[in-house]
Coordinates of C-alpha atoms in Angstrom, one line a residue:
M2 CA 164.7 39.2 140.8
D3 CA 167.9 39.4 143.0
K4 CA 168.2 39.5 146.8
N5 CA 168.8 43.2 147.1
T6 CA 165.6 44.0 145.1
I7 CA 163.5 41.8 147.3
T8 CA 164.9 43.4 150.4
G9 CA 164.1 46.9 149.0
F10 CA 160.4 46.0 148.4
I11 CA 160.1 44.6 151.9
L12 CA 161.6 47.7 153.5
I13 CA 159.2 50.0 151.5
A14 CA 156.2 47.9 152.6
L15 CA 157.2 48.1 156.2
V16 CA 157.7 51.9 156.0
M17 CA 154.2 52.3 154.5
I18 CA 152.5 50.1 157.1
A19 CA 154.3 52.0 159.8
F20 CA 153.3 55.4 158.4
S21 CA 149.6 54.3 158.1
W22 CA 149.6 53.1 161.7
W23 CA 151.2 56.4 162.9
Q24 CA 148.7 58.5 161.0
Q25 CA 145.6 56.5 162.4
P26 CA 143.5 58.8 164.7
S27 CA 143.0 58.0 168.3
A28 CA 139.7 56.6 169.8
E29 CA 138.8 60.1 171.1
E30 CA 139.4 61.6 167.6
I31 CA 137.3 58.9 165.9
A32 CA 134.4 59.6 168.3
A33 CA 134.7 63.3 167.7
Q34 CA 134.7 62.8 163.9
R35 CA 131.7 60.5 164.1
K36 CA 129.8 63.1 166.1
Q37 CA 130.6 65.8 163.6
D38 CA 129.5 63.7 160.7
S39 CA 126.2 62.9 162.5
I40 CA 125.6 66.6 163.0
A41 CA 126.3 67.4 159.3
L42 CA 124.0 64.6 158.1
A43 CA 121.2 65.8 160.4
A44 CA 121.7 69.4 159.0
K45 CA 121.5 68.1 155.5
Q46 CA 118.4 66.1 156.1
K47 CA 116.8 69.1 157.8
A48 CA 117.6 71.3 154.9
E49 CA 116.1 68.8 152.4
K50 CA 113.0 68.5 154.6
E51 CA 112.6 72.2 154.8
M52 CA 113.0 72.5 151.0
K53 CA 110.4 69.9 150.4
A54 CA 108.1 71.5 152.9
A55 CA 108.6 74.9 151.2
E56 CA 107.8 73.4 147.8
A57 CA 104.7 71.6 149.2
A58 CA 103.6 74.8 150.8
K59 CA 104.1 76.8 147.6
K60 CA 102.1 74.2 145.6
D61 CA 99.4 74.1 148.3
S62 CA 99.3 77.9 148.3
A63 CA 98.9 77.9 144.5
E64 CA 96.2 75.3 144.6
R65 CA 94.4 77.2 147.3
A66 CA 94.7 80.4 145.3
Q67 CA 93.4 78.5 142.2
Q68 CA 90.5 77.1 144.2
D69 CA 89.7 80.5 145.7
S70 CA 89.7 82.2 142.3
T71 CA 87.9 79.4 140.6
A72 CA 85.3 79.5 143.3
A73 CA 84.3 82.9 142.0
F74 CA 83.1 81.2 138.7
F75 CA 82.5 77.8 140.2
Q76 CA 78.8 77.9 139.4
A77 CA 79.4 79.3 135.9
M78 CA 81.9 76.6 135.1
N79 CA 79.4 73.8 135.7
G80 CA 76.2 73.3 133.8
T81 CA 74.6 71.8 130.8
A82 CA 74.8 73.4 127.4
A83 CA 71.5 74.5 125.7
N84 CA 70.8 76.3 122.5
V85 CA 69.1 79.7 122.0
V86 CA 67.9 80.6 118.5
L87 CA 67.7 84.1 117.0
K88 CA 66.1 84.4 113.6
N89 CA 64.5 86.7 111.0
E90 CA 63.5 86.2 107.4
K91 CA 67.1 86.0 106.2
V92 CA 69.1 84.1 108.8
E93 CA 68.8 81.7 111.7
L94 CA 71.6 81.9 114.3
T95 CA 72.1 79.3 117.1
L96 CA 73.8 80.4 120.3
S97 CA 75.0 78.0 122.9
T98 CA 74.8 78.7 126.6
K99 CA 78.3 77.1 126.8
G100 CA 80.4 80.1 125.8
G101 CA 77.5 82.4 125.1
T102 CA 78.4 82.8 121.4
V103 CA 77.0 81.8 117.9
T104 CA 77.7 78.1 117.1
K105 CA 75.6 77.8 113.9
A106 CA 74.7 80.2 111.1
L107 CA 72.0 79.1 108.6
L108 CA 71.1 81.3 105.6
K109 CA 67.5 80.8 104.4
D110 CA 67.5 82.5 101.0
F111 CA 70.1 80.3 99.3
K112 CA 70.4 76.7 98.2
N113 CA 73.5 74.6 98.8
H114 CA 75.3 72.8 96.0
E115 CA 73.3 69.7 96.8
G116 CA 70.0 71.5 96.2
K117 CA 68.8 71.9 99.8
N118 CA 66.9 75.2 100.4
E119 CA 69.4 76.6 102.9
V120 CA 73.1 77.2 103.3
T121 CA 74.8 76.3 106.6
L122 CA 77.7 78.7 106.8
F123 CA 79.2 76.9 109.8
E124 CA 78.3 74.6 112.8
E125 CA 79.8 74.3 116.3
K126 CA 82.4 71.8 115.1
D127 CA 83.6 74.3 112.4
Q128 CA 83.8 77.6 114.2
K129 CA 84.9 78.7 117.7
L130 CA 84.9 82.2 119.2
K131 CA 86.8 82.6 122.5
F132 CA 87.0 85.8 124.7
M133 CA 89.9 85.7 127.2
L134 CA 90.3 88.0 130.2
A135 CA 93.6 87.9 132.2
G136 CA 92.6 88.2 135.9
K137 CA 95.0 88.6 138.9
E138 CA 94.8 85.0 139.9
Q139 CA 92.8 83.3 137.1
N140 CA 92.3 83.7 133.3
I141 CA 88.6 83.9 132.5
I142 CA 87.8 82.2 129.2
S143 CA 84.4 82.5 127.8
T144 CA 84.3 79.0 126.3
D145 CA 84.7 77.6 129.9
L146 CA 81.6 79.3 131.2
F147 CA 78.0 78.4 131.1
F148 CA 75.7 81.4 130.6
T149 CA 72.1 81.8 131.7
P150 CA 69.8 83.2 129.0
S151 CA 67.2 85.9 129.7
N152 CA 65.2 88.6 127.9
Q153 CA 64.9 86.1 125.1
T154 CA 62.9 86.9 121.9
D155 CA 63.4 86.0 118.2
S156 CA 65.9 88.9 117.9
T157 CA 67.4 89.4 121.4
V158 CA 68.9 87.5 124.3
T159 CA 71.0 88.3 127.3
M160 CA 73.7 85.8 128.3
T161 CA 74.9 86.0 131.9
A162 CA 77.8 84.1 133.6
D163 CA 77.5 84.5 137.4
A164 CA 80.7 84.7 139.4
G165 CA 79.0 85.1 142.8
N166 CA 79.0 88.1 145.1
G167 CA 77.4 90.3 142.5
R168 CA 80.1 89.6 139.9
Q169 CA 78.8 88.8 136.4
L170 CA 80.0 88.7 132.8
V171 CA 77.0 89.8 130.6
I172 CA 76.7 89.5 126.9
D173 CA 73.7 91.1 125.1
W174 CA 72.8 90.0 121.5
L175 CA 70.6 91.8 119.1
L176 CA 69.8 90.5 115.6
G177 CA 69.0 93.2 113.0
R178 CA 66.5 92.9 110.1
D179 CA 69.0 91.4 107.7
Y180 CA 72.3 89.7 108.4
M181 CA 73.8 92.0 111.0
L182 CA 74.2 90.8 114.6
H183 CA 75.0 93.2 117.4
M184 CA 76.9 92.3 120.6
K185 CA 77.8 94.0 123.9
M186 CA 80.0 92.4 126.5
Q187 CA 80.1 94.0 129.9
A188 CA 81.7 93.1 133.3
V189 CA 79.6 93.7 136.4
G190 CA 81.3 94.1 139.8
M191 CA 84.5 92.4 138.5
E192 CA 87.0 95.3 138.8
G193 CA 88.8 93.7 141.8
M194 CA 89.6 90.6 139.8
F195 CA 91.9 92.5 137.4
A196 CA 95.1 94.5 137.6
P197 CA 94.6 98.3 138.0
N198 CA 95.9 99.0 134.5
Y199 CA 94.1 96.1 132.7
S200 CA 92.4 97.4 129.6
Q201 CA 92.4 94.8 126.8
M202 CA 90.9 91.4 126.2
D203 CA 92.2 88.7 123.9
I204 CA 90.1 87.1 121.3
E205 CA 90.7 83.8 119.4
W206 CA 88.4 83.2 116.4
T207 CA 88.8 80.0 114.3
D208 CA 86.9 78.5 111.5
Q209 CA 87.0 75.7 109.0
A210 CA 85.4 77.2 105.9
R211 CA 83.0 74.8 104.3
Q212 CA 82.9 74.0 100.6
Q213 CA 79.6 75.6 99.6
E214 CA 79.9 75.3 95.8
R215 CA 80.2 72.5 93.3
G216 CA 83.7 73.4 92.1
F217 CA 86.1 73.0 94.9
N218 CA 89.2 74.4 93.3
F219 CA 87.4 77.4 91.7
E220 CA 85.7 78.2 95.1
N221 CA 89.0 77.8 97.0
Q222 CA 90.8 80.2 94.8
R223 CA 88.2 82.9 95.7
S224 CA 88.1 82.2 99.4
S225 CA 90.4 84.2 101.7
L226 CA 90.8 85.7 105.1
T227 CA 90.2 89.4 104.5
Y228 CA 90.5 92.4 106.9
H229 CA 89.8 96.1 106.8
L230 CA 92.4 98.6 108.0
T231 CA 91.3 101.3 110.3
E232 CA 93.0 103.9 108.1
G233 CA 91.1 102.6 105.1
G234 CA 91.5 99.9 102.5
T235 CA 91.3 96.1 102.7
D236 CA 93.9 93.4 102.5
Y237 CA 93.8 89.6 102.6
L238 CA 96.0 86.5 103.0
N239 CA 97.0 84.8 99.8
E240 CA 94.3 82.3 98.8
M241 CA 96.6 79.5 97.8
K242 CA 99.5 79.9 100.2
E243 CA 99.9 78.8 103.9
A244 CA 100.1 81.6 106.4
V245 CA 100.4 80.9 110.1
D246 CA 100.1 83.7 112.7
K247 CA 101.0 86.4 110.1
P248 CA 101.1 89.7 112.0
V249 CA 99.1 92.7 110.8
E250 CA 101.0 95.8 111.9
E251 CA 98.1 98.3 111.5
S252 CA 94.9 98.4 113.6
I253 CA 91.9 96.9 111.8
D254 CA 88.1 97.4 111.9
W255 CA 87.0 93.9 110.9
V256 CA 88.1 90.4 110.0
A257 CA 86.2 88.3 107.5
F258 CA 86.4 84.5 107.0
K259 CA 85.4 84.7 103.4
N260 CA 84.1 82.0 101.0
Q261 CA 83.5 82.7 97.3
Y262 CA 79.9 83.8 97.9
F263 CA 79.5 84.0 101.7
S264 CA 81.3 85.5 104.7
A265 CA 81.4 85.6 108.5
V266 CA 82.6 89.0 109.5
M267 CA 83.6 90.3 113.0
I268 CA 83.7 94.0 113.6
A269 CA 85.1 95.8 116.6
K270 CA 83.8 99.2 117.7
D271 CA 87.1 100.2 119.3
N272 CA 89.2 98.5 116.6
F273 CA 91.4 95.4 116.9
A274 CA 94.8 96.4 118.1
Q275 CA 98.0 96.4 116.0
N276 CA 99.9 93.1 115.5
A277 CA 96.9 90.9 115.2
L278 CA 97.9 87.4 114.1
M279 CA 96.2 85.8 111.1
T280 CA 96.2 82.2 109.8
S281 CA 95.0 80.7 106.6
L282 CA 95.7 77.1 105.7
P283 CA 94.3 75.7 102.4
L284 CA 92.8 72.2 102.9
K285 CA 92.5 69.2 100.6
K286 CA 89.6 68.6 98.3
E287 CA 88.6 65.3 100.0
T288 CA 88.0 67.1 103.3
H289 CA 85.1 69.2 101.7
Y290 CA 86.6 72.2 103.6
L291 CA 88.3 75.1 101.8
K292 CA 90.5 76.7 104.5
Q293 CA 91.5 76.6 108.1
Y294 CA 91.1 80.2 109.3
A295 CA 92.3 81.7 112.6
A296 CA 92.5 85.3 114.0
K297 CA 94.2 86.2 117.3
L298 CA 93.0 89.7 118.2
K299 CA 93.0 92.2 121.0
T300 CA 90.5 95.0 121.7
A301 CA 89.4 97.3 124.5
F302 CA 87.9 95.9 127.7
D303 CA 86.8 98.0 130.7
P304 CA 87.0 95.9 134.0
T305 CA 84.8 98.5 135.8
G306 CA 81.9 97.8 133.4
K307 CA 81.3 101.4 132.7
K308 CA 81.9 100.9 129.0
P309 CA 81.0 97.7 127.3
S310 CA 83.1 96.0 124.6
E311 CA 80.9 96.2 121.4
F312 CA 81.1 94.0 118.3
E313 CA 79.0 93.4 115.2
F314 CA 78.9 90.3 113.2
Y315 CA 77.8 89.7 109.6
Y316 CA 76.8 86.3 108.5
G317 CA 75.6 86.5 104.9
P318 CA 76.2 86.7 101.2
N319 CA 79.0 88.6 99.4
D320 CA 76.5 90.8 97.5
F321 CA 77.9 94.2 96.6
R322 CA 74.7 96.2 96.9
L323 CA 73.5 94.2 100.0
L324 CA 76.8 94.8 101.8
Q325 CA 76.4 98.6 101.2
K326 CA 72.9 98.4 102.6
V327 CA 73.7 96.3 105.6
E328 CA 76.7 98.5 106.5
K329 CA 74.3 101.3 107.1
Q330 CA 72.8 99.3 109.9
S331 CA 76.1 99.4 111.8
T332 CA 75.9 101.6 114.9
F333 CA 79.7 102.3 115.0
G334 CA 79.7 105.2 112.6
K335 CA 82.7 103.9 110.6
N336 CA 83.3 103.6 106.8
L337 CA 83.7 99.9 106.9
Q338 CA 83.8 99.3 103.1
M339 CA 82.3 95.9 103.5
E340 CA 81.5 95.8 99.8
R341 CA 85.2 95.2 99.3
L342 CA 84.4 91.5 100.2
V343 CA 83.2 91.4 96.5
Y344 CA 86.6 91.5 94.7
L345 CA 86.4 93.6 91.6
G346 CA 90.0 93.5 90.4
W347 CA 93.0 95.9 90.3
P348 CA 92.3 99.6 90.7
L349 CA 91.7 100.4 87.0
I350 CA 89.6 97.2 86.5
R351 CA 87.7 97.9 89.8
I352 CA 86.7 101.3 88.4
I353 CA 85.2 99.7 85.3
N354 CA 83.3 97.1 87.4
R355 CA 82.3 99.5 90.1
W356 CA 80.9 102.3 87.9
F357 CA 79.9 100.4 84.8
T358 CA 79.5 96.6 85.1
I359 CA 77.5 96.6 88.4
Y360 CA 75.2 99.4 87.2
V361 CA 74.5 97.5 83.9
F362 CA 73.8 94.3 85.8
D363 CA 71.5 96.1 88.2
W364 CA 69.6 97.8 85.4
L365 CA 69.1 94.6 83.4
T366 CA 68.1 92.4 86.4
K367 CA 65.4 95.0 87.2
F368 CA 63.5 93.6 84.2
G369 CA 63.4 90.2 85.6
F370 CA 65.6 88.6 82.9
N371 CA 67.3 85.3 83.4
M372 CA 71.0 85.8 84.2
G373 CA 71.9 84.0 81.0
I374 CA 69.9 86.5 79.0
V375 CA 71.6 89.3 81.1
L376 CA 75.0 87.9 80.0
I377 CA 73.9 88.0 76.3
L378 CA 72.5 91.5 76.6
I379 CA 75.6 92.9 78.4
T380 CA 77.8 91.3 75.7
L381 CA 75.7 92.9 72.9
L382 CA 75.7 96.3 74.8
L383 CA 79.5 96.2 75.0
K384 CA 79.8 95.4 71.3
V385 CA 77.5 98.3 70.4
I386 CA 79.5 100.7 72.6
T387 CA 82.9 99.6 71.1
F388 CA 81.7 99.1 67.5
P389 CA 82.7 102.6 66.3
L390 CA 86.3 102.0 67.5
V391 CA 86.4 98.4 66.2
K392 CA 85.1 99.6 62.8
R393 CA 87.7 102.3 62.7
S394 CA 90.4 99.8 63.6
Y395 CA 89.2 97.4 61.0
M396 CA 89.2 100.0 58.3
S397 CA 92.8 100.9 59.2
S398 CA 93.6 97.2 58.6
A399 CA 91.6 97.1 55.4
K400 CA 93.6 100.1 54.1
M401 CA 96.8 98.3 54.8
R402 CA 95.4 95.2 53.0
V403 CA 94.5 97.0 49.8
L404 CA 97.8 98.9 49.8
K405 CA 99.9 95.8 50.3
P406 CA 100.6 95.2 46.5
K407 CA 101.8 98.8 46.2
F408 CA 104.0 98.4 49.3
D409 CA 105.4 95.1 47.9
E410 CA 106.2 96.8 44.6
A411 CA 107.7 99.9 46.1
T412 CA 110.0 98.0 48.5
K413 CA 111.0 95.0 46.4
Q414 CA 114.5 96.4 45.8
F415 CA 115.2 96.2 49.5
D416 CA 115.3 92.4 49.8
K417 CA 118.7 92.0 51.3
P418 CA 118.9 91.7 55.1
E419 CA 121.1 94.8 55.4
D420 CA 118.5 96.8 53.5
Q421 CA 115.7 96.2 56.0
M422 CA 116.1 99.6 57.6
Q423 CA 115.7 101.4 54.3
K424 CA 112.7 99.2 53.6
Q425 CA 111.1 100.3 56.8
Q426 CA 111.8 103.9 56.0
A427 CA 110.2 103.6 52.6
M428 CA 107.1 102.0 54.0
M429 CA 106.8 104.7 56.7
Q430 CA 107.0 107.3 54.0
M431 CA 104.2 105.6 52.1
Y432 CA 102.1 105.2 55.2
S433 CA 102.3 109.0 55.6
Q434 CA 101.6 109.7 52.0
Y435 CA 98.4 107.5 52.0
G436 CA 97.3 108.6 55.4
V437 CA 97.3 105.2 57.1
S438 CA 98.6 104.0 60.5
P439 CA 100.4 100.7 60.8
L440 CA 99.2 100.3 64.4
G441 CA 95.5 100.9 63.8
G442 CA 94.8 97.2 63.6
C443 CA 96.0 96.7 67.2
L444 CA 93.1 98.7 68.6
P445 CA 90.5 95.8 69.0
A446 CA 92.8 93.9 71.3
I447 CA 93.5 97.1 73.3
I448 CA 89.8 97.8 73.6
Q449 CA 88.8 94.3 74.5
M450 CA 91.5 93.6 77.1
P451 CA 90.3 95.8 80.0
I452 CA 86.7 94.6 79.4
W453 CA 87.8 91.0 79.4
I454 CA 89.8 91.4 82.6
A455 CA 86.9 93.3 84.2
M456 CA 84.4 90.5 83.5
F457 CA 87.0 87.9 84.5
N458 CA 87.0 89.5 88.0
Y459 CA 83.3 90.3 88.2
V460 CA 81.4 87.3 86.9
P461 CA 83.0 84.7 89.3
N462 CA 82.1 87.0 92.2
A463 CA 78.6 87.9 91.2
I464 CA 76.3 86.0 93.5
Q465 CA 73.4 86.8 91.2
L466 CA 74.6 84.0 89.0
R467 CA 74.7 81.5 91.8
G468 CA 72.1 78.8 91.2
E469 CA 70.8 80.4 88.0
S470 CA 70.2 78.0 85.2
F471 CA 70.2 78.7 81.4
L472 CA 69.9 76.4 78.5
W473 CA 72.0 73.3 79.4
M474 CA 73.8 75.1 82.2
K475 CA 72.3 74.2 85.6
D476 CA 74.3 76.7 87.6
L477 CA 76.0 79.7 85.9
S478 CA 78.3 80.1 88.9
T479 CA 80.1 76.7 88.4
F480 CA 81.2 74.5 85.6
D481 CA 78.8 72.7 83.3
P482 CA 80.0 69.1 82.8
I483 CA 79.0 67.1 79.7
I484 CA 80.9 64.2 81.1
Q485 CA 82.4 63.5 84.6
W486 CA 84.6 60.8 86.1
G487 CA 85.5 60.1 89.7
K488 CA 89.2 60.9 89.8
D489 CA 91.2 64.0 88.9
I490 CA 93.3 63.9 85.8
W491 CA 96.3 66.2 85.7
L492 CA 95.4 69.6 84.0
I493 CA 91.9 68.4 83.1
G494 CA 90.3 67.6 86.5
D495 CA 87.3 65.3 86.8
H496 CA 85.1 66.6 84.0
L497 CA 84.7 68.3 80.6
S498 CA 82.9 71.6 80.6
L499 CA 80.8 72.4 77.5
T500 CA 81.1 76.1 77.8
C501 CA 84.9 75.9 78.2
I502 CA 85.0 73.9 74.9
L503 CA 82.8 76.4 73.1
F504 CA 84.9 79.3 74.4
C505 CA 88.1 77.6 73.1
V506 CA 86.6 76.8 69.7
A507 CA 85.4 80.4 69.4
N508 CA 88.9 81.6 70.4
L509 CA 90.4 79.4 67.6
L510 CA 88.0 80.9 65.1
Y511 CA 88.7 84.4 66.1
S512 CA 92.5 83.8 66.1
W513 CA 92.2 82.4 62.6
L514 CA 90.3 85.4 61.3
T515 CA 92.7 87.8 63.1
M516 CA 95.8 86.1 61.7
R517 CA 94.2 86.0 58.2
Q518 CA 93.5 89.7 58.4
Q519 CA 97.0 90.6 59.6
K520 CA 98.5 88.3 56.9
D521 CA 96.8 90.3 54.2
Q522 CA 98.4 93.5 55.3
M523 CA 101.9 92.5 56.3
V524 CA 104.8 93.2 54.0
G525 CA 108.3 91.6 53.8
Q526 CA 109.9 91.0 57.2
Q527 CA 106.6 91.6 59.0
A528 CA 105.0 88.7 57.1
D529 CA 107.9 86.4 58.2
Q530 CA 107.5 87.5 61.8
L531 CA 103.8 86.8 61.6
K532 CA 104.5 83.2 60.6
M533 CA 106.6 82.8 63.7
M534 CA 103.8 84.2 65.9
Q535 CA 101.0 82.3 64.3
W536 CA 101.6 79.0 66.2
M537 CA 101.5 81.0 69.5
M538 CA 98.1 82.4 68.6
Y539 CA 96.8 79.0 67.9
L540 CA 98.3 77.6 71.1
M541 CA 96.5 80.1 73.3
P542 CA 93.0 78.5 73.0
V543 CA 94.6 75.1 74.0
M544 CA 96.1 76.7 77.1
F545 CA 92.8 78.4 77.9
F546 CA 91.1 75.0 77.8
F547 CA 93.2 73.7 80.7
M548 CA 93.0 77.0 82.5
F549 CA 89.2 77.5 82.3
T550 CA 87.9 74.0 82.7
E551 CA 87.3 74.6 86.4
Y552 CA 85.8 78.1 85.8
S553 CA 82.2 79.0 86.0
S554 CA 80.0 78.3 83.0
G555 CA 78.8 81.9 83.2
L556 CA 82.3 83.3 82.6
N557 CA 83.1 80.8 79.8
F558 CA 79.7 81.6 78.3
Y559 CA 80.4 85.3 78.3
Y560 CA 83.8 84.8 76.7
F561 CA 82.2 82.5 74.1
L562 CA 79.6 85.1 73.2
S563 CA 82.1 87.9 73.1
L564 CA 84.5 86.1 70.7
F565 CA 81.6 84.8 68.6
F566 CA 80.2 88.3 68.2
S567 CA 83.6 89.7 67.5
A568 CA 84.2 87.2 64.8
A569 CA 80.8 87.9 63.4
I570 CA 81.5 91.6 63.3
M571 CA 84.9 91.1 61.7
W572 CA 83.4 88.8 59.0
T573 CA 80.5 91.2 58.3
L574 CA 82.9 94.2 57.9
R575 CA 85.1 92.1 55.6
K576 CA 82.1 91.2 53.4
T577 CA 80.7 94.7 53.3
T578 CA 84.0 96.5 52.5
N579 CA 84.5 97.3 48.9
D580 CA 88.3 97.1 48.3
E581 CA 88.2 98.9 45.0
K582 CA 86.4 101.9 46.4
L583 CA 88.6 102.0 49.4
L584 CA 91.7 101.9 47.2
A585 CA 90.3 104.7 45.1
I586 CA 89.8 106.8 48.2
L587 CA 93.4 106.2 49.3
E588 CA 94.7 107.1 45.8
A589 CA 92.8 110.3 46.0
K590 CA 94.3 111.0 49.4
Y591 CA 97.8 110.2 48.0
E592 CA 97.4 112.7 45.2
E593 CA 96.1 115.3 47.5
N594 CA 99.1 114.9 49.8
K595 CA 101.5 115.1 46.8
K596 CA 100.0 118.5 45.9
N597 CA 99.9 119.7 49.5
P598 CA 102.7 118.0 51.3
K599 CA 102.5 118.4 55.1
K600 CA 104.9 117.6 57.8
T601 CA 104.5 114.2 59.3
G602 CA 103.5 114.3 63.0
G603 CA 102.4 112.1 65.9
L604 CA 103.5 108.5 66.2
A605 CA 104.4 108.2 62.5
A606 CA 106.9 111.1 62.9
R607 CA 108.4 109.5 66.0
L608 CA 108.8 106.1 64.3
E609 CA 110.3 107.8 61.2
A610 CA 112.8 109.7 63.4
M611 CA 113.8 106.5 65.3
Q612 CA 114.3 104.6 62.0
K613 CA 116.5 107.4 60.7
Q614 CA 118.6 107.3 63.9
A615 CA 118.9 103.6 63.6
A616 CA 119.9 103.8 60.0
E617 CA 122.6 106.4 60.8
L618 CA 123.9 104.3 63.6
Q619 CA 124.1 101.3 61.2
K620 CA 126.1 103.3 58.7
Q621 CA 128.5 104.4 61.4
N622 CA 129.0 100.8 62.5
E623 CA 129.7 99.7 58.9
K624 CA 132.3 102.5 58.5
L625 CA 134.0 101.3 61.7
K626 CA 134.1 97.8 60.4
M627 CA 135.6 98.9 57.1
K628 CA 138.4 100.9 59.0
N629 CA 139.2 97.9 61.2

């Protein structure tokens, strides 16, 4: 660094020092600035102090307001819980003075799956019912209050929560002669605690549905949160899917926490408002609980107390006839359709079960028969009713069987693949000449299918089978194990069911007889198609074994009986049919039609027309190929 540079840096430093000294304030200016800073600091500290004081005052005010409003229910929010029992010959209900609602429901006329002579539908740890009222300064929650019981008998009790100064929340309970429990909730002198336009209360109802039957999976598939729409009809949450706070857009009459054979139902006189929130969560087998249910509801509430909020509760079995009877005990004058808790299937299947199956079961049980005998008798009755159609169908197949050699001879010239349409036309012409229908043999399956589906829906929901034993089956409503092991195996479960095995064996036998009968009547390409379908027919019983191993022995027993009798009828008809006589009758029919030819009609005519159109289209396609 040279001399000139050093001199420059020194001059710059001197200039900066001089400028700083010149800009420095005087002693008077420093004193004034200090005074101003002191005033600003004091103002800031004062503002912070005032803010803290305001927040403290606000908090203190809120606490005082809370203390003042709580003081209204101070006595009701302190106490010791006690139980009050309402009972009749059917049910015993325990109410707690803490919350004033039912905490335990015990059904006397039924055994649990362990053999004890009572069914506990729920206990306090399982179910909670909470009524919530939004006051001006305080939310009043029924589960926080202790109620004082009065007017207590075996069927009635009045629960009163005292708010002081003549203000009370009163709940009246009345147990009917069966399973219906009536409730009235009324506010007394409390109108000043609510906003002028307040008119609805909130309700939260939760329940862990207990496993009541031996077969967990089978019961779980038939347990669902169900509700009835005010406009009519019922709906439910999917049994096997999770649903959390699912809204129901329509208003509803009742909500049911439903097990396979028992339900807890809550009914509102003034309906539950639109957009109720429903929850259903399937639980695991090891918990011994089926579902976690919850319903968040709103309904009418009159703060003046002039009109009580009224509810009815049903704690009882899902018995179709009983539900119809108990519904008449309701004082609300509504068409509640509570019998819909017994699921009878899709609309067509429901009609069969509603107007046939139930009446037949009612009629047969009047004679005091064991339910196993009832299943045998109803199977025989159905076979008798359908026998004329089954016989007609069988004879149609028998005609096809005896004519098969003639069909083979008449169509042997059409062996090439491109001649199949002509072969079908020739066969249809022969069907018409001999007066037979190629579709007549399908009738047994068409007849049996609706009945099978109807019984599939009815038997698992028929509480009459619950606990009923027959032969080796200890309980017709659940599976009948011939061997059990402690751990679930994929597809099989933890047991082998004897009735399921019998059903599948009978299904194999029936499939074999059916395939043999169809084989005897198929011609040409039809026979080839039958071979392709045969393995599927034999695979079905194997699939049924895995599907029905958890199903009730009553249902498997019915299917076994139905297939066994069907196979027996088919075998008997085969043995009693004289093929030579039948062929002679058909030949006579053929000769008669030759002398008096008549126009083909019905299905045969339509099939023939379709085949002609297809043949014409095939010819046109061949001509186009030749041109190209």
